[in-house]
Amino acid sequence: MSYSFPLEPGKVREFAVATQVGHGRSAEVGTVIPPTFLAARVFWKPADQPAVIGDRMDRTRVLHAGEEFRFHGRVPAAGEVLTVTERLGDEWRKEGRRGGGLHFMTVVTEFRDADGVLVAEAISTAVETERAAEEGAR
């Protein structure tokens, strides 16, 4: 499934001010977005669209383990509308330092411009602990 992600100049400006990047109040159509603005895509994802990880992880034990952004050529600009698609990436397991297994998954989010050209990707990594953390554990 895919959905539209408008890079609204007002939202780009708000993000730039909130994150204290150089654009500040001057964001307007054609202004290159702060690269991490792509994380705001979650606010445009339709509520009825299921999560890519689905039932593969117990969300009560999932932590966000990382976010990486890759750009393929130019960085998108305010005023564009990108098409967003998500897919499951890599999946692996390893033993935790304090015992217990860790289940890792990546979700690859593709951002395409109006011509269908891939302009960026976001790779989100989630980790599910085998069991809930013990109270007071450090």
Tab-separated table of N, CA, C and O in Angstrom:
chain	number	residue	atom	x	y	z
A	1	MET	N	0.837	-1.185	0.000
A	1	MET	CA	0.000	0.000	0.000
A	1	MET	C	0.882	1.249	0.000
A	1	MET	O	1.975	1.233	0.527
A	2	SER	N	0.357	2.289	-0.553
A	2	SER	CA	1.102	3.546	-0.561
A	2	SER	C	0.165	4.681	-0.170
A	2	SER	O	-1.048	4.523	-0.155
A	3	TYR	N	0.758	5.810	0.154
A	3	TYR	CA	-0.021	6.997	0.500
A	3	TYR	C	0.773	8.236	0.130
A	3	TYR	O	1.983	8.174	-0.098
A	4	SER	N	0.065	9.366	0.061
A	4	SER	CA	0.695	10.635	-0.305
A	4	SER	C	1.219	11.346	0.934
A	4	SER	O	0.583	11.331	1.989
A	5	PHE	N	2.362	11.967	0.777
A	5	PHE	CA	3.000	12.724	1.851
A	5	PHE	C	3.327	14.115	1.310
A	5	PHE	O	4.358	14.327	0.676
A	6	PRO	N	2.435	15.097	1.537
A	6	PRO	CA	2.709	16.455	1.047
A	6	PRO	C	3.757	17.145	1.916
A	6	PRO	O	3.656	17.133	3.147
A	7	LEU	N	4.749	17.686	1.292
A	7	LEU	CA	5.794	18.421	2.022
A	7	LEU	C	5.331	19.870	2.146
A	7	LEU	O	5.839	20.766	1.480
A	8	GLU	N	4.342	20.067	2.986
A	8	GLU	CA	3.713	21.371	3.142
A	8	GLU	C	4.704	22.381	3.713
A	8	GLU	O	5.328	22.124	4.752
A	9	PRO	N	4.871	23.524	3.052
A	9	PRO	CA	5.846	24.514	3.531
A	9	PRO	C	5.649	24.899	4.996
A	9	PRO	O	6.625	25.022	5.740
A	10	GLY	N	4.418	25.050	5.442
A	10	GLY	CA	4.175	25.415	6.841
A	10	GLY	C	4.653	24.349	7.806
A	10	GLY	O	5.229	24.656	8.855
A	11	LYS	N	4.438	23.097	7.452
A	11	LYS	CA	4.888	21.992	8.306
A	11	LYS	C	6.414	21.865	8.275
A	11	LYS	O	7.039	21.568	9.283
A	12	VAL	N	7.009	22.085	7.108
A	12	VAL	CA	8.476	22.068	7.013
A	12	VAL	C	9.051	23.169	7.900
A	12	VAL	O	10.011	22.960	8.647
A	13	ARG	N	8.443	24.357	7.855
A	13	ARG	CA	8.897	25.486	8.680
A	13	ARG	C	8.771	25.146	10.171
A	13	ARG	O	9.697	25.358	10.933
A	14	GLU	N	7.618	24.605	10.582
A	14	GLU	CA	7.422	24.231	11.991
A	14	GLU	C	8.474	23.225	12.443
A	14	GLU	O	9.022	23.331	13.534
A	15	PHE	N	8.745	22.241	11.590
A	15	PHE	CA	9.740	21.220	11.912
A	15	PHE	C	11.127	21.843	12.046
A	15	PHE	O	11.872	21.542	12.984
A	16	ALA	N	11.456	22.722	11.112
A	16	ALA	CA	12.773	23.374	11.134
A	16	ALA	C	12.945	24.219	12.397
A	16	ALA	O	14.007	24.206	13.024
A	17	VAL	N	11.913	24.937	12.793
A	17	VAL	CA	11.985	25.746	14.010
A	17	VAL	C	12.119	24.834	15.229
A	17	VAL	O	12.949	25.053	16.099
A	18	ALA	N	11.302	23.782	15.281
A	18	ALA	CA	11.318	22.875	16.432
A	18	ALA	C	12.650	22.154	16.588
A	18	ALA	O	13.099	21.897	17.704
A	19	THR	N	13.293	21.836	15.475
A	19	THR	CA	14.559	21.109	15.528
A	19	THR	C	15.778	22.025	15.408
A	19	THR	O	16.907	21.553	15.386
A	20	GLN	N	15.522	23.317	15.307
A	20	GLN	CA	16.561	24.337	15.249
A	20	GLN	C	17.547	24.134	14.100
A	20	GLN	O	18.749	24.294	14.251
A	21	VAL	N	17.011	23.789	12.924
A	21	VAL	CA	17.864	23.714	11.739
A	21	VAL	C	17.811	25.049	11.019
A	21	VAL	O	16.944	25.876	11.282
A	22	GLY	N	18.717	25.272	10.103
A	22	GLY	CA	18.917	26.571	9.484
A	22	GLY	C	17.761	27.212	8.756
A	22	GLY	O	17.739	28.410	8.588
A	23	HIS	N	16.756	26.459	8.318
A	23	HIS	CA	15.696	27.056	7.506
A	23	HIS	C	14.846	28.037	8.304
A	23	HIS	O	14.447	29.062	7.797
A	24	GLY	N	14.548	27.663	9.518
A	24	GLY	CA	13.738	28.521	10.375
A	24	GLY	C	12.474	29.006	9.706
A	24	GLY	O	11.791	28.256	9.042
A	25	ARG	N	12.192	30.269	9.858
A	25	ARG	CA	10.938	30.825	9.382
A	25	ARG	C	10.910	31.082	7.874
A	25	ARG	O	9.915	31.512	7.341
A	26	SER	N	12.016	30.812	7.173
A	26	SER	CA	12.066	31.132	5.752
A	26	SER	C	11.640	29.983	4.840
A	26	SER	O	11.726	30.116	3.639
A	27	ALA	N	11.179	28.856	5.399
A	27	ALA	CA	10.784	27.725	4.551
A	27	ALA	C	9.604	28.130	3.660
A	27	ALA	O	8.597	28.629	4.138
A	28	GLU	N	9.769	27.936	2.382
A	28	GLU	CA	8.700	28.212	1.420
A	28	GLU	C	8.830	27.204	0.291
A	28	GLU	O	9.751	26.383	0.286
A	29	VAL	N	7.909	27.234	-0.649
A	29	VAL	CA	7.948	26.291	-1.764
A	29	VAL	C	9.325	26.332	-2.415
A	29	VAL	O	9.860	27.411	-2.688
A	30	GLY	N	9.889	25.170	-2.626
A	30	GLY	CA	11.212	25.068	-3.248
A	30	GLY	C	12.361	24.986	-2.260
A	30	GLY	O	13.472	24.660	-2.650
A	31	THR	N	12.108	25.264	-0.989
A	31	THR	CA	13.162	25.160	0.027
A	31	THR	C	13.428	23.683	0.314
A	31	THR	O	12.491	22.919	0.555
A	32	VAL	N	14.676	23.292	0.284
A	32	VAL	CA	15.046	21.911	0.577
A	32	VAL	C	14.634	21.596	2.015
A	32	VAL	O	14.860	22.390	2.924
A	33	ILE	N	14.004	20.424	2.207
A	33	ILE	CA	13.538	20.045	3.541
A	33	ILE	C	14.706	19.612	4.425
A	33	ILE	O	15.730	19.151	3.920
A	34	PRO	N	14.575	19.758	5.750
A	34	PRO	CA	15.568	19.141	6.629
A	34	PRO	C	15.482	17.627	6.403
A	34	PRO	O	14.369	17.079	6.334
A	35	PRO	N	16.586	16.933	6.245
A	35	PRO	CA	16.533	15.501	5.918
A	35	PRO	C	15.674	14.663	6.861
A	35	PRO	O	14.972	13.759	6.418
A	36	THR	N	15.679	14.980	8.134
A	36	THR	CA	14.898	14.175	9.072
A	36	THR	C	13.407	14.503	9.051
A	36	THR	O	12.618	13.845	9.729
A	37	PHE	N	12.995	15.491	8.248
A	37	PHE	CA	11.564	15.781	8.113
A	37	PHE	C	10.805	14.566	7.592
A	37	PHE	O	9.613	14.410	7.843
A	38	LEU	N	11.486	13.684	6.895
A	38	LEU	CA	10.830	12.491	6.364
A	38	LEU	C	10.222	11.634	7.475
A	38	LEU	O	9.297	10.867	7.229
A	39	ALA	N	10.707	11.779	8.701
A	39	ALA	CA	10.127	11.035	9.824
A	39	ALA	C	8.683	11.468	10.086
A	39	ALA	O	7.894	10.701	10.649
A	40	ALA	N	8.313	12.658	9.659
A	40	ALA	CA	6.958	13.168	9.871
A	40	ALA	C	5.928	12.438	9.018
A	40	ALA	O	4.726	12.645	9.181
A	41	ARG	N	6.377	11.557	8.154
A	41	ARG	CA	5.461	10.802	7.292
A	41	ARG	C	4.389	10.079	8.091
A	41	ARG	O	3.285	9.866	7.606
A	42	VAL	N	4.719	9.684	9.320
A	42	VAL	CA	3.766	8.917	10.125
A	42	VAL	C	2.469	9.681	10.354
A	42	VAL	O	1.427	9.068	10.563
A	43	PHE	N	2.499	11.005	10.306
A	43	PHE	CA	1.294	11.798	10.520
A	43	PHE	C	0.378	11.819	9.298
A	43	PHE	O	-0.758	12.258	9.376
A	44	TRP	N	0.876	11.359	8.156
A	44	TRP	CA	0.073	11.307	6.934
A	44	TRP	C	-0.346	9.882	6.595
A	44	TRP	O	-1.151	9.665	5.699
A	45	LYS	N	0.187	8.908	7.305
A	45	LYS	CA	-0.165	7.513	7.032
A	45	LYS	C	-1.629	7.278	7.410
A	45	LYS	O	-2.046	7.606	8.522
A	46	PRO	N	-2.419	6.718	6.498
A	46	PRO	CA	-3.828	6.469	6.804
A	46	PRO	C	-3.975	5.550	8.021
A	46	PRO	O	-3.235	4.565	8.162
A	47	ALA	N	-4.924	5.874	8.878
A	47	ALA	CA	-5.126	5.120	10.116
A	47	ALA	C	-5.482	3.666	9.851
A	47	ALA	O	-5.167	2.787	10.654
A	48	ASP	N	-6.122	3.394	8.714
A	48	ASP	CA	-6.533	2.019	8.427
A	48	ASP	C	-5.442	1.187	7.753
A	48	ASP	O	-5.650	0.013	7.465
A	49	GLN	N	-4.275	1.778	7.521
A	49	GLN	CA	-3.185	1.043	6.889
A	49	GLN	C	-2.415	0.289	7.969
A	49	GLN	O	-1.920	0.897	8.922
A	50	PRO	N	-2.312	-1.034	7.855
A	50	PRO	CA	-1.657	-1.819	8.902
A	50	PRO	C	-0.151	-1.547	8.977
A	50	PRO	O	0.478	-1.159	7.997
A	51	ALA	N	0.387	-1.770	10.163
A	51	ALA	CA	1.833	-1.636	10.350
A	51	ALA	C	2.539	-2.750	9.587
A	51	ALA	O	2.036	-3.873	9.500
A	52	VAL	N	3.696	-2.446	9.023
A	52	VAL	CA	4.441	-3.424	8.236
A	52	VAL	C	4.849	-4.622	9.095
A	52	VAL	O	4.815	-5.757	8.629
A	53	ILE	N	5.198	-4.369	10.351
A	53	ILE	CA	5.620	-5.497	11.193
A	53	ILE	C	4.444	-6.380	11.582
A	53	ILE	O	4.631	-7.522	11.987
A	54	GLY	N	3.223	-5.862	11.420
A	54	GLY	CA	2.028	-6.659	11.669
A	54	GLY	C	2.073	-7.382	13.001
A	54	GLY	O	2.357	-6.795	14.035
A	55	ASP	N	1.831	-8.663	12.943
A	55	ASP	CA	1.836	-9.496	14.149
A	55	ASP	C	3.175	-10.196	14.355
A	55	ASP	O	3.275	-11.125	15.148
A	56	ARG	N	4.206	-9.755	13.673
A	56	ARG	CA	5.511	-10.416	13.765
A	56	ARG	C	6.266	-10.051	15.036
A	56	ARG	O	7.252	-10.674	15.372
A	57	MET	N	5.825	-9.004	15.725
A	57	MET	CA	6.460	-8.576	16.975
A	57	MET	C	5.377	-8.225	17.989
A	57	MET	O	4.311	-7.738	17.623
A	58	ASP	N	5.689	-8.454	19.252
A	58	ASP	CA	4.799	-8.066	20.350
A	58	ASP	C	5.117	-6.610	20.676
A	58	ASP	O	6.168	-6.304	21.244
A	59	ARG	N	4.240	-5.714	20.329
A	59	ARG	CA	4.518	-4.280	20.462
A	59	ARG	C	4.714	-3.823	21.904
A	59	ARG	O	5.219	-2.739	22.135
A	60	THR	N	4.325	-4.630	22.861
A	60	THR	CA	4.560	-4.254	24.267
A	60	THR	C	6.028	-4.425	24.647
A	60	THR	O	6.450	-3.949	25.694
A	61	ARG	N	6.795	-5.093	23.782
A	61	ARG	CA	8.223	-5.319	24.066
A	61	ARG	C	9.121	-4.788	22.945
A	61	ARG	O	10.251	-5.212	22.788
A	62	VAL	N	8.605	-3.866	22.151
A	62	VAL	CA	9.366	-3.341	21.012
A	62	VAL	C	9.966	-1.983	21.354
A	62	VAL	O	9.313	-1.123	21.942
A	63	LEU	N	11.219	-1.803	20.971
A	63	LEU	CA	11.935	-0.534	21.133
A	63	LEU	C	12.400	-0.059	19.761
A	63	LEU	O	12.708	-0.866	18.887
A	64	HIS	N	12.473	1.242	19.604
A	64	HIS	CA	13.024	1.827	18.379
A	64	HIS	C	14.542	1.768	18.504
A	64	HIS	O	15.110	2.315	19.445
A	65	ALA	N	15.191	1.086	17.574
A	65	ALA	CA	16.635	0.879	17.674
A	65	ALA	C	17.436	1.724	16.686
A	65	ALA	O	18.663	1.725	16.741
A	66	GLY	N	16.771	2.427	15.792
A	66	GLY	CA	17.526	3.261	14.867
A	66	GLY	C	16.703	3.733	13.695
A	66	GLY	O	15.665	3.151	13.366
A	67	GLU	N	17.173	4.807	13.085
A	67	GLU	CA	16.523	5.388	11.911
A	67	GLU	C	17.632	5.924	11.017
A	67	GLU	O	18.503	6.659	11.473
A	68	GLU	N	17.606	5.525	9.772
A	68	GLU	CA	18.620	5.966	8.813
A	68	GLU	C	17.894	6.533	7.601
A	68	GLU	O	16.883	5.991	7.167
A	69	PHE	N	18.403	7.629	7.069
A	69	PHE	CA	17.822	8.236	5.870
A	69	PHE	C	18.856	8.187	4.758
A	69	PHE	O	20.014	8.550	4.966
A	70	ARG	N	18.432	7.733	3.595
A	70	ARG	CA	19.302	7.671	2.418
A	70	ARG	C	18.651	8.488	1.308
A	70	ARG	O	17.464	8.333	1.018
A	71	PHE	N	19.441	9.328	0.685
A	71	PHE	CA	18.933	10.159	-0.406
A	71	PHE	C	19.576	9.710	-1.707
A	71	PHE	O	20.771	9.440	-1.756
A	72	HIS	N	18.784	9.650	-2.739
A	72	HIS	CA	19.231	9.191	-4.058
A	72	HIS	C	19.219	10.395	-4.989
A	72	HIS	O	18.244	10.639	-5.698
A	73	GLY	N	20.281	11.167	-4.920
A	73	GLY	CA	20.334	12.394	-5.720
A	73	GLY	C	19.920	13.576	-4.874
A	73	GLY	O	20.396	13.777	-3.771
A	74	ARG	N	18.974	14.320	-5.365
A	74	ARG	CA	18.559	15.553	-4.703
A	74	ARG	C	17.725	15.289	-3.448
A	74	ARG	O	17.084	14.251	-3.335
A	75	VAL	N	17.714	16.242	-2.542
A	75	VAL	CA	16.858	16.188	-1.357
A	75	VAL	C	15.526	16.839	-1.747
A	75	VAL	O	15.512	17.895	-2.373
A	76	PRO	N	14.405	16.228	-1.402
A	76	PRO	CA	13.100	16.814	-1.756
A	76	PRO	C	12.919	18.216	-1.172
A	76	PRO	O	13.570	18.586	-0.190
A	77	ALA	N	12.008	18.970	-1.765
A	77	ALA	CA	11.784	20.357	-1.359
A	77	ALA	C	10.344	20.577	-0.926
A	77	ALA	O	9.424	19.851	-1.336
A	78	ALA	N	10.155	21.604	-0.105
A	78	ALA	CA	8.815	22.000	0.326
A	78	ALA	C	7.962	22.265	-0.902
A	78	ALA	O	8.431	22.832	-1.890
A	79	GLY	N	6.703	21.861	-0.834
A	79	GLY	CA	5.781	22.039	-1.946
A	79	GLY	C	5.598	20.780	-2.777
A	79	GLY	O	4.615	20.655	-3.506
A	80	GLU	N	6.514	19.822	-2.672
A	80	GLU	CA	6.368	18.563	-3.396
A	80	GLU	C	5.395	17.646	-2.666
A	80	GLU	O	5.162	17.802	-1.470
A	81	VAL	N	4.879	16.677	-3.403
A	81	VAL	CA	4.085	15.609	-2.806
A	81	VAL	C	4.797	14.303	-3.146
A	81	VAL	O	5.020	14.009	-4.322
A	82	LEU	N	5.182	13.575	-2.121
A	82	LEU	CA	5.873	12.306	-2.314
A	82	LEU	C	4.897	11.152	-2.125
A	82	LEU	O	3.943	11.257	-1.359
A	83	THR	N	5.155	10.058	-2.811
A	83	THR	CA	4.398	8.831	-2.599
A	83	THR	C	5.241	7.932	-1.716
A	83	THR	O	6.423	7.714	-1.987
A	84	VAL	N	4.627	7.444	-0.655
A	84	VAL	CA	5.332	6.651	0.357
A	84	VAL	C	4.862	5.205	0.299
A	84	VAL	O	3.661	4.941	0.261
A	85	THR	N	5.806	4.288	0.263
A	85	THR	CA	5.497	2.860	0.390
A	85	THR	C	6.440	2.266	1.423
A	85	THR	O	7.582	2.706	1.562
A	86	GLU	N	5.936	1.284	2.156
A	86	GLU	CA	6.733	0.622	3.195
A	86	GLU	C	6.795	-0.873	2.905
A	86	GLU	O	5.847	-1.450	2.396
A	87	ARG	N	7.930	-1.450	3.271
A	87	ARG	CA	8.089	-2.898	3.126
A	87	ARG	C	9.004	-3.415	4.222
A	87	ARG	O	9.807	-2.662	4.782
A	88	LEU	N	8.860	-4.672	4.507
A	88	LEU	CA	9.729	-5.309	5.480
A	88	LEU	C	11.118	-5.443	4.884
A	88	LEU	O	11.268	-5.809	3.717
A	89	GLY	N	12.133	-5.109	5.665
A	89	GLY	CA	13.522	-5.240	5.223
A	89	GLY	C	14.129	-6.492	5.822
A	89	GLY	O	13.565	-7.574	5.739
A	90	ASP	N	15.261	-6.332	6.481
A	90	ASP	CA	15.971	-7.456	7.094
A	90	ASP	C	15.341	-7.854	8.422
A	90	ASP	O	14.677	-7.047	9.086
A	91	GLU	N	15.609	-9.092	8.812
A	91	GLU	CA	15.130	-9.610	10.088
A	91	GLU	C	16.209	-10.546	10.624
A	91	GLU	O	16.754	-11.358	9.876
A	92	TRP	N	16.552	-10.412	11.904
A	92	TRP	CA	17.567	-11.271	12.508
A	92	TRP	C	17.360	-11.354	14.009
A	92	TRP	O	16.621	-10.585	14.586
A	93	ARG	N	18.057	-12.297	14.622
A	93	ARG	CA	17.998	-12.501	16.067
A	93	ARG	C	19.418	-12.562	16.615
A	93	ARG	O	20.344	-12.954	15.917
A	94	LYS	N	19.549	-12.168	17.880
A	94	LYS	CA	20.829	-12.322	18.566
A	94	LYS	C	20.565	-12.365	20.068
A	94	LYS	O	19.485	-12.007	20.534
A	95	GLU	N	21.550	-12.808	20.807
A	95	GLU	CA	21.435	-12.909	22.256
A	95	GLU	C	21.765	-11.556	22.882
A	95	GLU	O	22.735	-10.906	22.501
A	96	GLY	N	20.967	-11.135	23.851
A	96	GLY	CA	21.209	-9.878	24.549
A	96	GLY	C	22.348	-10.007	25.547
A	96	GLY	O	22.670	-11.107	25.998
A	97	ARG	N	22.975	-8.903	25.910
A	97	ARG	CA	24.098	-8.915	26.855
A	97	ARG	C	23.696	-9.387	28.244
A	97	ARG	O	24.492	-9.913	28.980
A	98	ARG	N	22.445	-9.158	28.605
A	98	ARG	CA	21.968	-9.569	29.933
A	98	ARG	C	21.162	-10.854	29.865
A	98	ARG	O	20.435	-11.176	30.782
A	99	GLY	N	21.287	-11.567	28.787
A	99	GLY	CA	20.514	-12.786	28.609
A	99	GLY	C	19.202	-12.494	27.918
A	99	GLY	O	18.703	-11.381	27.936
A	100	GLY	N	18.656	-13.477	27.315
A	100	GLY	CA	17.401	-13.290	26.586
A	100	GLY	C	17.654	-12.912	25.145
A	100	GLY	O	18.603	-12.203	24.830
A	101	GLY	N	16.794	-13.399	24.285
A	101	GLY	CA	16.952	-13.137	22.868
A	101	GLY	C	16.417	-11.773	22.470
A	101	GLY	O	15.555	-11.192	23.125
A	102	LEU	N	16.971	-11.270	21.394
A	102	LEU	CA	16.532	-10.016	20.792
A	102	LEU	C	16.162	-10.296	19.343
A	102	LEU	O	16.914	-10.943	18.610
A	103	HIS	N	15.011	-9.813	18.937
A	103	HIS	CA	14.512	-10.004	17.578
A	103	HIS	C	14.519	-8.638	16.899
A	103	HIS	O	13.837	-7.717	17.346
A	104	PHE	N	15.288	-8.497	15.837
A	104	PHE	CA	15.416	-7.233	15.112
A	104	PHE	C	14.682	-7.312	13.773
A	104	PHE	O	14.679	-8.350	13.120
A	105	MET	N	14.095	-6.192	13.379
A	105	MET	CA	13.477	-6.068	12.060
A	105	MET	C	13.721	-4.660	11.538
A	105	MET	O	13.755	-3.711	12.323
A	106	THR	N	13.873	-4.561	10.236
A	106	THR	CA	13.919	-3.236	9.625
A	106	THR	C	12.702	-3.070	8.726
A	106	THR	O	12.201	-4.027	8.137
A	107	VAL	N	12.235	-1.834	8.671
A	107	VAL	CA	11.172	-1.450	7.760
A	107	VAL	C	11.776	-0.407	6.827
A	107	VAL	O	12.359	0.582	7.293
A	108	VAL	N	11.679	-0.655	5.541
A	108	VAL	CA	12.214	0.259	4.539
A	108	VAL	C	11.051	1.064	3.980
A	108	VAL	O	10.075	0.504	3.478
A	109	THR	N	11.156	2.375	4.101
A	109	THR	CA	10.143	3.275	3.581
A	109	THR	C	10.732	3.996	2.374
A	109	THR	O	11.789	4.613	2.477
A	110	GLU	N	10.058	3.878	1.237
A	110	GLU	CA	10.516	4.528	0.007
A	110	GLU	C	9.703	5.789	-0.244
A	110	GLU	O	8.487	5.806	-0.032
A	111	PHE	N	10.382	6.824	-0.700
A	111	PHE	CA	9.755	8.105	-1.036
A	111	PHE	C	10.006	8.374	-2.514
A	111	PHE	O	11.157	8.477	-2.932
A	112	ARG	N	8.925	8.486	-3.271
A	112	ARG	CA	9.041	8.739	-4.709
A	112	ARG	C	8.401	10.072	-5.066
A	112	ARG	O	7.392	10.456	-4.490
A	113	ASP	N	9.025	10.755	-6.032
A	113	ASP	CA	8.500	12.053	-6.452
A	113	ASP	C	7.346	11.877	-7.429
A	113	ASP	O	6.912	10.753	-7.701
A	114	ALA	N	6.848	12.979	-7.963
A	114	ALA	CA	5.687	12.956	-8.867
A	114	ALA	C	5.945	12.145	-10.129
A	114	ALA	O	5.005	11.635	-10.745
A	115	ASP	N	7.216	11.990	-10.526
A	115	ASP	CA	7.572	11.201	-11.704
A	115	ASP	C	7.813	9.730	-11.371
A	115	ASP	O	8.195	8.952	-12.253
A	116	GLY	N	7.656	9.363	-10.098
A	116	GLY	CA	7.887	7.983	-9.681
A	116	GLY	C	9.341	7.658	-9.400
A	116	GLY	O	9.691	6.499	-9.185
A	117	VAL	N	10.192	8.677	-9.390
A	117	VAL	CA	11.619	8.474	-9.142
A	117	VAL	C	11.863	8.335	-7.640
A	117	VAL	O	11.382	9.150	-6.842
A	118	LEU	N	12.621	7.313	-7.257
A	118	LEU	CA	12.992	7.114	-5.863
A	118	LEU	C	13.949	8.222	-5.448
A	118	LEU	O	15.047	8.341	-5.988
A	119	VAL	N	13.516	9.082	-4.505
A	119	VAL	CA	14.359	10.200	-4.071
A	119	VAL	C	14.965	9.960	-2.699
A	119	VAL	O	15.998	10.537	-2.368
A	120	ALA	N	14.325	9.100	-1.886
A	120	ALA	CA	14.854	8.857	-0.546
A	120	ALA	C	14.298	7.562	0.022
A	120	ALA	O	13.272	7.050	-0.444
A	121	GLU	N	15.000	7.057	1.021
A	121	GLU	CA	14.546	5.903	1.785
A	121	GLU	C	14.793	6.182	3.260
A	121	GLU	O	15.768	6.853	3.608
A	122	ALA	N	13.923	5.649	4.084
A	122	ALA	CA	14.139	5.656	5.530
A	122	ALA	C	14.182	4.198	5.953
A	122	ALA	O	13.320	3.410	5.563
A	123	ILE	N	15.200	3.837	6.716
A	123	ILE	CA	15.320	2.474	7.215
A	123	ILE	C	15.186	2.540	8.733
A	123	ILE	O	16.047	3.102	9.419
A	124	SER	N	14.067	2.014	9.226
A	124	SER	CA	13.789	2.025	10.661
A	124	SER	C	14.069	0.638	11.220
A	124	SER	O	13.647	-0.361	10.645
A	125	THR	N	14.772	0.601	12.342
A	125	THR	CA	15.073	-0.666	12.990
A	125	THR	C	14.321	-0.752	14.305
A	125	THR	O	14.370	0.179	15.114
A	126	ALA	N	13.628	-1.871	14.493
A	126	ALA	CA	12.918	-2.142	15.739
A	126	ALA	C	13.527	-3.383	16.372
A	126	ALA	O	13.994	-4.282	15.670
A	127	VAL	N	13.532	-3.423	17.697
A	127	VAL	CA	14.023	-4.605	18.411
A	127	VAL	C	12.969	-5.023	19.427
A	127	VAL	O	12.415	-4.197	20.136
A	128	GLU	N	12.704	-6.305	19.440
A	128	GLU	CA	11.751	-6.884	20.394
A	128	GLU	C	12.552	-7.712	21.392
A	128	GLU	O	13.338	-8.577	20.992
A	129	THR	N	12.356	-7.424	22.668
A	129	THR	CA	13.018	-8.216	23.697
A	129	THR	C	12.257	-9.512	23.900
A	129	THR	O	11.036	-9.565	23.719
A	130	GLU	N	12.982	-10.566	24.260
A	130	GLU	CA	12.353	-11.870	24.471
A	130	GLU	C	11.367	-11.843	25.623
A	130	GLU	O	10.352	-12.493	25.611
A	131	ARG	N	11.706	-11.052	26.626
A	131	ARG	CA	10.818	-10.931	27.787
A	131	ARG	C	10.865	-9.485	28.249
A	131	ARG	O	11.785	-8.738	27.918
A	132	ALA	N	9.877	-9.114	29.034
A	132	ALA	CA	9.816	-7.751	29.559
A	132	ALA	C	11.038	-7.495	30.435
A	132	ALA	O	11.547	-8.419	31.106
A	133	ALA	N	11.524	-6.256	30.429
A	133	ALA	CA	12.670	-5.894	31.266
A	133	ALA	C	12.306	-6.061	32.737
A	133	ALA	O	11.186	-5.782	33.145
A	134	GLU	N	13.274	-6.559	33.498
A	134	GLU	CA	13.044	-6.725	34.934
A	134	GLU	C	13.075	-5.374	35.612
A	134	GLU	O	13.904	-4.533	35.299
A	135	GLU	N	12.176	-5.183	36.567
A	135	GLU	CA	12.119	-3.910	37.282
A	135	GLU	C	13.418	-3.683	38.026
A	135	GLU	O	13.937	-4.582	38.691
A	136	GLY	N	13.985	-2.506	37.888
A	136	GLY	CA	15.229	-2.161	38.565
A	136	GLY	C	16.486	-2.655	37.875
A	136	GLY	O	17.579	-2.394	38.323
A	137	ALA	N	16.362	-3.391	36.750
A	137	ALA	CA	17.545	-3.874	36.040
A	137	ALA	C	18.264	-2.708	35.395
A	137	ALA	O	17.666	-1.790	34.881
A	138	ARG	N	19.571	-2.769	35.389
A	138	ARG	CA	20.377	-1.716	34.756
A	138	ARG	C	21.348	-2.319	33.798
A	138	ARG	O	21.956	-3.228	33.898
